CSV table of C-alpha atoms in Angstrom, one decimal:
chain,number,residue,atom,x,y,z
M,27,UNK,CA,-0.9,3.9,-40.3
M,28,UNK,CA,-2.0,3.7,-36.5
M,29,UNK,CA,-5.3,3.5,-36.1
M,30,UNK,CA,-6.5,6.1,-33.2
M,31,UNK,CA,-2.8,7.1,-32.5
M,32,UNK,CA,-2.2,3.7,-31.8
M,33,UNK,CA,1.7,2.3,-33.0
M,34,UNK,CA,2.1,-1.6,-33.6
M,35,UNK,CA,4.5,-3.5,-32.5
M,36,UNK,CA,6.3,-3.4,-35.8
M,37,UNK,CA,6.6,0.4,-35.7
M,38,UNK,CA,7.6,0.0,-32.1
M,39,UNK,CA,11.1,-1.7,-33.5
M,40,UNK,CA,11.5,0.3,-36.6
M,41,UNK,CA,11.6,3.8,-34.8
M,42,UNK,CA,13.8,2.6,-31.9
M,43,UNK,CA,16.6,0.8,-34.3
M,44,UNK,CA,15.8,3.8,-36.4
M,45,UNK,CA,16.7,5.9,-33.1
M,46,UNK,CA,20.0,4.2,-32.1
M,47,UNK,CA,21.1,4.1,-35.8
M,48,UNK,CA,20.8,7.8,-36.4
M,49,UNK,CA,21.0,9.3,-32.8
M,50,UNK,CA,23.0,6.9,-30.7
M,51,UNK,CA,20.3,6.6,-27.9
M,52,UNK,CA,20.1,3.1,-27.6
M,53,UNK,CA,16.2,2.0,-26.5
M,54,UNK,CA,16.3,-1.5,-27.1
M,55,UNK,CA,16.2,-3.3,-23.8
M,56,UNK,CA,13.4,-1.4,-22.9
M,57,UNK,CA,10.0,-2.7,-21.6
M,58,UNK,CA,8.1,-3.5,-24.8
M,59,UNK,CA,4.4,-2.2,-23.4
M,60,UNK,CA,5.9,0.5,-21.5
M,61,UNK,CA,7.7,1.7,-25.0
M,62,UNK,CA,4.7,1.1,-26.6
M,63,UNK,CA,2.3,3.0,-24.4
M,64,UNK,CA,4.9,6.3,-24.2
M,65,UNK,CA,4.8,6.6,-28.1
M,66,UNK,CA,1.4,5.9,-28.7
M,67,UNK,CA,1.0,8.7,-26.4
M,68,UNK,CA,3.3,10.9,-28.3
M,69,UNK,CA,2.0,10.3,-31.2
M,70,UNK,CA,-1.5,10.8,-30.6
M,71,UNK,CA,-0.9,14.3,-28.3
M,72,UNK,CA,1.7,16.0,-31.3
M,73,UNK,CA,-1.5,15.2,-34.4
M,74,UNK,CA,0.9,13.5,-36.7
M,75,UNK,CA,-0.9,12.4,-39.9
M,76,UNK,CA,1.0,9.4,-40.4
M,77,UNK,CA,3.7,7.1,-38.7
M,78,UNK,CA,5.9,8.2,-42.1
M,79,UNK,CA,5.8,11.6,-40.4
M,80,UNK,CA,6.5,10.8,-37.3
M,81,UNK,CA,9.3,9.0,-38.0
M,82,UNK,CA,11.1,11.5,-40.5
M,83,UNK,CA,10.4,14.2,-37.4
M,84,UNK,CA,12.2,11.9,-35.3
M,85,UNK,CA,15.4,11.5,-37.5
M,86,UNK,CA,15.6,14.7,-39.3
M,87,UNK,CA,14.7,17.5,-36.7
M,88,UNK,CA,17.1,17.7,-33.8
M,89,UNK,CA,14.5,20.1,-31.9
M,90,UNK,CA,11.9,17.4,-32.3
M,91,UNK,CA,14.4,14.5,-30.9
M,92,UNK,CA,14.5,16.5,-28.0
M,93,UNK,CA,11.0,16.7,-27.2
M,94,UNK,CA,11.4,13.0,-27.9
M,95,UNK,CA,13.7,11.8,-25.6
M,96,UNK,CA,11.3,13.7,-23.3
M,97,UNK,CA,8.4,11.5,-23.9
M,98,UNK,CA,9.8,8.7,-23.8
M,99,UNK,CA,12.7,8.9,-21.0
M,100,UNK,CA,9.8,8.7,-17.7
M,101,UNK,CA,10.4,11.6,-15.5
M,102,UNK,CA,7.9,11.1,-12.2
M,103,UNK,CA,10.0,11.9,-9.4
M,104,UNK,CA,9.2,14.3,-5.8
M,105,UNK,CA,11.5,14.9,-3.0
M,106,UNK,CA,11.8,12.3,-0.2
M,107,UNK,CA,9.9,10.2,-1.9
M,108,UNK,CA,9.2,7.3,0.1
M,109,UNK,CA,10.1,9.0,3.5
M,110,UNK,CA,10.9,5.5,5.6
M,111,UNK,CA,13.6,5.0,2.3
M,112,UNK,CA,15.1,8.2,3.4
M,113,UNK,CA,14.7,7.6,7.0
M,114,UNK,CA,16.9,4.6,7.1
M,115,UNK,CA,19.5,6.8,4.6
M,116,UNK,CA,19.7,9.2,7.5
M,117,UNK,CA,19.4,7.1,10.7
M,118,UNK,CA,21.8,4.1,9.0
M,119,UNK,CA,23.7,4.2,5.5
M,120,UNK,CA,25.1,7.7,5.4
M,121,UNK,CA,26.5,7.2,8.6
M,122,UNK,CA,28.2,4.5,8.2
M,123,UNK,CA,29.7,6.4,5.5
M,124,UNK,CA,31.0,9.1,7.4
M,125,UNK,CA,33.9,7.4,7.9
M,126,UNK,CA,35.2,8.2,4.4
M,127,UNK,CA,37.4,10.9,3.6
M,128,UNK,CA,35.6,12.0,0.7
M,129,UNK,CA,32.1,10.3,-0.5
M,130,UNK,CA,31.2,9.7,-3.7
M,131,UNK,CA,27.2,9.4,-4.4
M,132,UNK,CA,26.2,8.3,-8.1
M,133,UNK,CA,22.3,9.2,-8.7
M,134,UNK,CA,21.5,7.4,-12.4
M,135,UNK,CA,18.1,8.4,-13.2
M,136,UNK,CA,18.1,11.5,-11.4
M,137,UNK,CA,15.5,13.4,-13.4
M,138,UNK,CA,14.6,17.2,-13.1
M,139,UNK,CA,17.0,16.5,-9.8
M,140,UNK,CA,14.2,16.3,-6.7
M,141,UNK,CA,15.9,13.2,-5.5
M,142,UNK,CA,19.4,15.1,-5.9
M,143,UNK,CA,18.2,17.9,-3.8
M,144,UNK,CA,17.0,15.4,-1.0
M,145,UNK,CA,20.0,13.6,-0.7
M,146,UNK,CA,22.2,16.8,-0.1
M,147,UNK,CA,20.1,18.4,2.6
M,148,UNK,CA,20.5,14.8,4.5
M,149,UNK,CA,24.2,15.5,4.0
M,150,UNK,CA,24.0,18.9,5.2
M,151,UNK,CA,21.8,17.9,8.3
M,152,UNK,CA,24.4,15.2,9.2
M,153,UNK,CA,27.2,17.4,8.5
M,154,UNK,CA,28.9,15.4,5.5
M,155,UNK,CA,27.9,17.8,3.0
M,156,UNK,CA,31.5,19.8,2.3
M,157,UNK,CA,32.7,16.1,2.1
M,158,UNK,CA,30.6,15.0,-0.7
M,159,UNK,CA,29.9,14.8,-4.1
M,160,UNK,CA,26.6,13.6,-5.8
M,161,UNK,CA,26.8,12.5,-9.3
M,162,UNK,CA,23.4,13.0,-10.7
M,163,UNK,CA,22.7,11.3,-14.0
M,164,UNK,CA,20.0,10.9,-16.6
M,165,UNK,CA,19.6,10.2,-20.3
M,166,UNK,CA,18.0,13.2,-21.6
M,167,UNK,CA,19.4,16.6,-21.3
M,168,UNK,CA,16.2,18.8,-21.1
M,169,UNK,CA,15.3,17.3,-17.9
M,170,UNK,CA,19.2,17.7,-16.6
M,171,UNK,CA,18.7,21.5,-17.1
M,172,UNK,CA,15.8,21.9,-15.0
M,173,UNK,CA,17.6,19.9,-12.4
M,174,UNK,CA,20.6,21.9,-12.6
M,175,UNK,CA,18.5,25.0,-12.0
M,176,UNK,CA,17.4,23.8,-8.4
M,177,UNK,CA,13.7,25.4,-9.1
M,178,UNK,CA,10.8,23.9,-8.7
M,179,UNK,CA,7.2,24.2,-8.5
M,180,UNK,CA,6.3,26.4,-4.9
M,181,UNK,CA,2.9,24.5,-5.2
M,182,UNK,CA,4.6,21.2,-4.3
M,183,UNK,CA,6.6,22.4,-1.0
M,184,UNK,CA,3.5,21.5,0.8
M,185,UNK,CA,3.9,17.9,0.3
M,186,UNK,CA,7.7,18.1,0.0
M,187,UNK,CA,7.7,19.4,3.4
M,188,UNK,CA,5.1,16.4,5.3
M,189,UNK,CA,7.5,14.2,3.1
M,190,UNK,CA,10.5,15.8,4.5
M,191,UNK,CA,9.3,15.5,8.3
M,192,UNK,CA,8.0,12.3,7.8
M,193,UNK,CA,11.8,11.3,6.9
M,194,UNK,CA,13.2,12.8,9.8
M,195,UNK,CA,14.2,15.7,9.1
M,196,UNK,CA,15.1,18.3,11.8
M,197,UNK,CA,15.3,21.6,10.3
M,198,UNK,CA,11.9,24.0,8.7
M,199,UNK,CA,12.1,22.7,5.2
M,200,UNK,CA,11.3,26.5,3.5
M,201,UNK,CA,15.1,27.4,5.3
M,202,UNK,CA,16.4,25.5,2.6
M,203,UNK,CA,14.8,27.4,-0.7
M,204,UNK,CA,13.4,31.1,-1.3
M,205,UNK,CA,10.3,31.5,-3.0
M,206,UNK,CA,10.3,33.5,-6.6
M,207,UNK,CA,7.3,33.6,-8.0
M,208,UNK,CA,5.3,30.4,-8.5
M,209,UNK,CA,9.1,28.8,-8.2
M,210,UNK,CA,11.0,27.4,-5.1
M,211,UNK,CA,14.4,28.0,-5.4
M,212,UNK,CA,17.0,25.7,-3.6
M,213,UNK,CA,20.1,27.5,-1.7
M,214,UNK,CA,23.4,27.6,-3.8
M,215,UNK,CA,25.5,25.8,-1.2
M,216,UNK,CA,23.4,22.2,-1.9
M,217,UNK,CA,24.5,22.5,-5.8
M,218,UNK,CA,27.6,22.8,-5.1
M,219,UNK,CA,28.9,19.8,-4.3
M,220,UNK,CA,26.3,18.2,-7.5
M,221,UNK,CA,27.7,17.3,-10.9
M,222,UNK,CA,24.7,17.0,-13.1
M,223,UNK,CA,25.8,14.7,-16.9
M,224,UNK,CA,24.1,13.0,-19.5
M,225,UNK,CA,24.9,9.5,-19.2
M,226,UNK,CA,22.9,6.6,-20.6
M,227,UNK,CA,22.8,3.5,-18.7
M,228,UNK,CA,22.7,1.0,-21.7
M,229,UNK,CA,25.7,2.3,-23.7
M,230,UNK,CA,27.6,4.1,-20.9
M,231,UNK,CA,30.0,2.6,-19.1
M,232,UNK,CA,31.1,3.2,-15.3
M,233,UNK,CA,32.6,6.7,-14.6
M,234,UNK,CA,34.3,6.5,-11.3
M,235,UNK,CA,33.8,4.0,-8.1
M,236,UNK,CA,31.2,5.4,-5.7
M,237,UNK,CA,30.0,4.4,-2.0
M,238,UNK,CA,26.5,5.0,-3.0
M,239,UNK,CA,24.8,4.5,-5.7
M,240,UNK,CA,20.9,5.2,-6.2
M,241,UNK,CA,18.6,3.9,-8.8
M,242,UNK,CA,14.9,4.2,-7.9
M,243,UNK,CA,12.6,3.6,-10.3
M,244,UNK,CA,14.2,3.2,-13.7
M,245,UNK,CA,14.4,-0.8,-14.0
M,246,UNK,CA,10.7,-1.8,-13.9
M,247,UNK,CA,10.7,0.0,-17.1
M,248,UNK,CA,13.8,-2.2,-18.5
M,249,UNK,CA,13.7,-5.9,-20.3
M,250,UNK,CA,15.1,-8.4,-17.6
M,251,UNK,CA,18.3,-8.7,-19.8
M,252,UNK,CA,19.1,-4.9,-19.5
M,253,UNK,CA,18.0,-4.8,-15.6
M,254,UNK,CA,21.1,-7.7,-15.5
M,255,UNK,CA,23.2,-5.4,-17.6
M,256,UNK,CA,22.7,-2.3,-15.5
M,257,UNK,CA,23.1,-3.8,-12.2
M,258,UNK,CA,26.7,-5.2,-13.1
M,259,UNK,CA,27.7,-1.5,-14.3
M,260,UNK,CA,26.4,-0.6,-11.0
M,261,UNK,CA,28.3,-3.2,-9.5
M,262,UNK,CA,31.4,-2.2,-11.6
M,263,UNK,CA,31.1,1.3,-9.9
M,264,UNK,CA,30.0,0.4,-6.4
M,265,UNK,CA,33.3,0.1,-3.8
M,266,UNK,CA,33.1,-3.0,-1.7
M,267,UNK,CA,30.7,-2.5,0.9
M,268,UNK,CA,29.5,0.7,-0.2
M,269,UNK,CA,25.7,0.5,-0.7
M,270,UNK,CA,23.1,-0.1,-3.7
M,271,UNK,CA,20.2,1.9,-3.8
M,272,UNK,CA,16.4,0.8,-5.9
M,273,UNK,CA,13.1,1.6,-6.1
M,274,UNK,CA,10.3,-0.3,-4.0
M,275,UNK,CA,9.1,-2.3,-7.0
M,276,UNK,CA,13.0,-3.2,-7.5
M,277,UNK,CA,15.4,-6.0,-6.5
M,278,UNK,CA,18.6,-7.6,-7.4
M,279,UNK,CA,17.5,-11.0,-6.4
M,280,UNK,CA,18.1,-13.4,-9.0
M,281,UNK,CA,20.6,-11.3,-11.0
M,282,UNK,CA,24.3,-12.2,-11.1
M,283,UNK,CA,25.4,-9.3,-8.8
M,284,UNK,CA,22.6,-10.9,-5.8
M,285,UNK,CA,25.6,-13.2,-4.5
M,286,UNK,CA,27.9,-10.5,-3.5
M,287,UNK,CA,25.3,-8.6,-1.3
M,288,UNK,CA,23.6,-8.2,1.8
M,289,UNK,CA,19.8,-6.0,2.4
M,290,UNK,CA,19.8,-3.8,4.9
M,291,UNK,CA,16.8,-3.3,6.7
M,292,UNK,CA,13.6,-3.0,5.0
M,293,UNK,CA,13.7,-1.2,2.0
M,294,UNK,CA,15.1,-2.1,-1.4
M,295,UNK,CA,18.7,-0.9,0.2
M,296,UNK,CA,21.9,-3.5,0.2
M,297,UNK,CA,25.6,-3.7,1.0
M,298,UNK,CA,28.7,-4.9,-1.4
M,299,UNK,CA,30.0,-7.6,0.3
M,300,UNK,CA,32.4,-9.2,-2.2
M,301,UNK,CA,34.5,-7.5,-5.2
């Protein structure tokens, strides 16, 4: 039993095979102390009496698996995040783009859908919206519901808004959402061209071939083996010399994909360069 809500290591790999035997969800490549530290955590704030418990929760009660997924999955994400990221999308990347057709943007990781919601008022703004279509992915379903509302909390437009300006953008951020209640909601024209799915970027395989895809913040908490595996789906679904998207703490140097791309500028942005 855990001491202080503590799991070991052993119960660590006994609940995650447990957890792609009987549910499919396949957490094996994950960091080990990240893993680890996100159960422990469970554990300790839902008062099981024993890991026995916890575990038969796990695989017997699909509500449960839910709430799960939820703890486990990490879901820290705000709108223009990083601003000087977003800056170069706007003042670089999606223009070069804009000499597509149509543009296909895959978002793996996407969370309650901030990052979605950023990336289609840049498209609006640079008037490649109606052209567009933003995949938004994640693992876990409960957080792909929120996203697909477009709501989120009023009490963060403050920041949402210095984080907008300080990307560049042109317009008053509040023209873009109506407040309801203690909720922000986004305008119905930026969903539409969003598909939100489940997809899980260990199992899954590549769904279509995009000109962008984004990934911010979701391999730091991957083994290096998996990082490798993701980044070749990614390269899979990436069209030569559309662009690859991380997060800050990211990189694809030293991976097998690093020889058929360039960075541009600064951030952790870089273009196909070979098929």
């Amino acid at each position: 039993m855990p001491q202080s809500g503590i799991i070991s290591d052993e119960q660590v790999e006994i609940l995650i095979n447990d957890v792609l035997e009987h549910h499919g969800y396949d957490f094996t490549g994950y960091s080990r102390a990240s893993l680890k530290r996100r159960l422990s955590r469970l554990y300790s704030l839902d008062k099981h009496v024993s890991f026995a418990e916890f575990r038969y929760k796990t695989l017997n009660d699909e509500v449960y698996f839910k709430h799960f997924v939820e703890g486990v999955t990490v879901n820290v994400t705000e709108m223009f995040r990083d601003p000087s990221f977003y800056h170069l999308l706007r003042q670089k990347i999606l223009p070069n783009l804009n000499t597509y057709p149509f543009i296909r943007i895959w978002l793996a990781g996407c969370s309650t859908g901030e990052e979605a919601y950023s990336i289609a008022i840049l498209l609006k703004e640079l008037n490649m919206l109606q052209k567009s279509l933003i995949y938004a992915t994640d693992i876990n379903p409960t957080v792909l519901e929120k996203a697909s509302n477009g709501m989120f909390p009023l009490s963060q437009m403050k920041s949402y808004s210095e984080n907008y300006i300080a990307s560049g953008g042109i317009k008053d951020f509040s023209s873009y959402y109506t407040a309801n209640y203690s909720l922000a909601k986004f305008d119905e024209d930026l969903k539409r061209k969003m598909i939100f799915s489940t997809h899980n970027l260990v199992s899954d395989r590549s769904f279509n071939e995009f000109q962008l895809v984004l990934c911010r913040n979701v391999l730091i908490y991957f083994d290096r083996p998996l990082q490798f595996r993701v980044l070749q789906l990614f390269d899979q679904s990436l069209e030569n010399l559309g662009y690859l998207a991380l997060g800050s703490k990211e990189t694809i140097d030293f991976s097998p994909i690093s020889s058929n791309y360039n960075k541009v500028g600064p951030e952790k942005i870089w273009r196909k360069t070979k098929t």
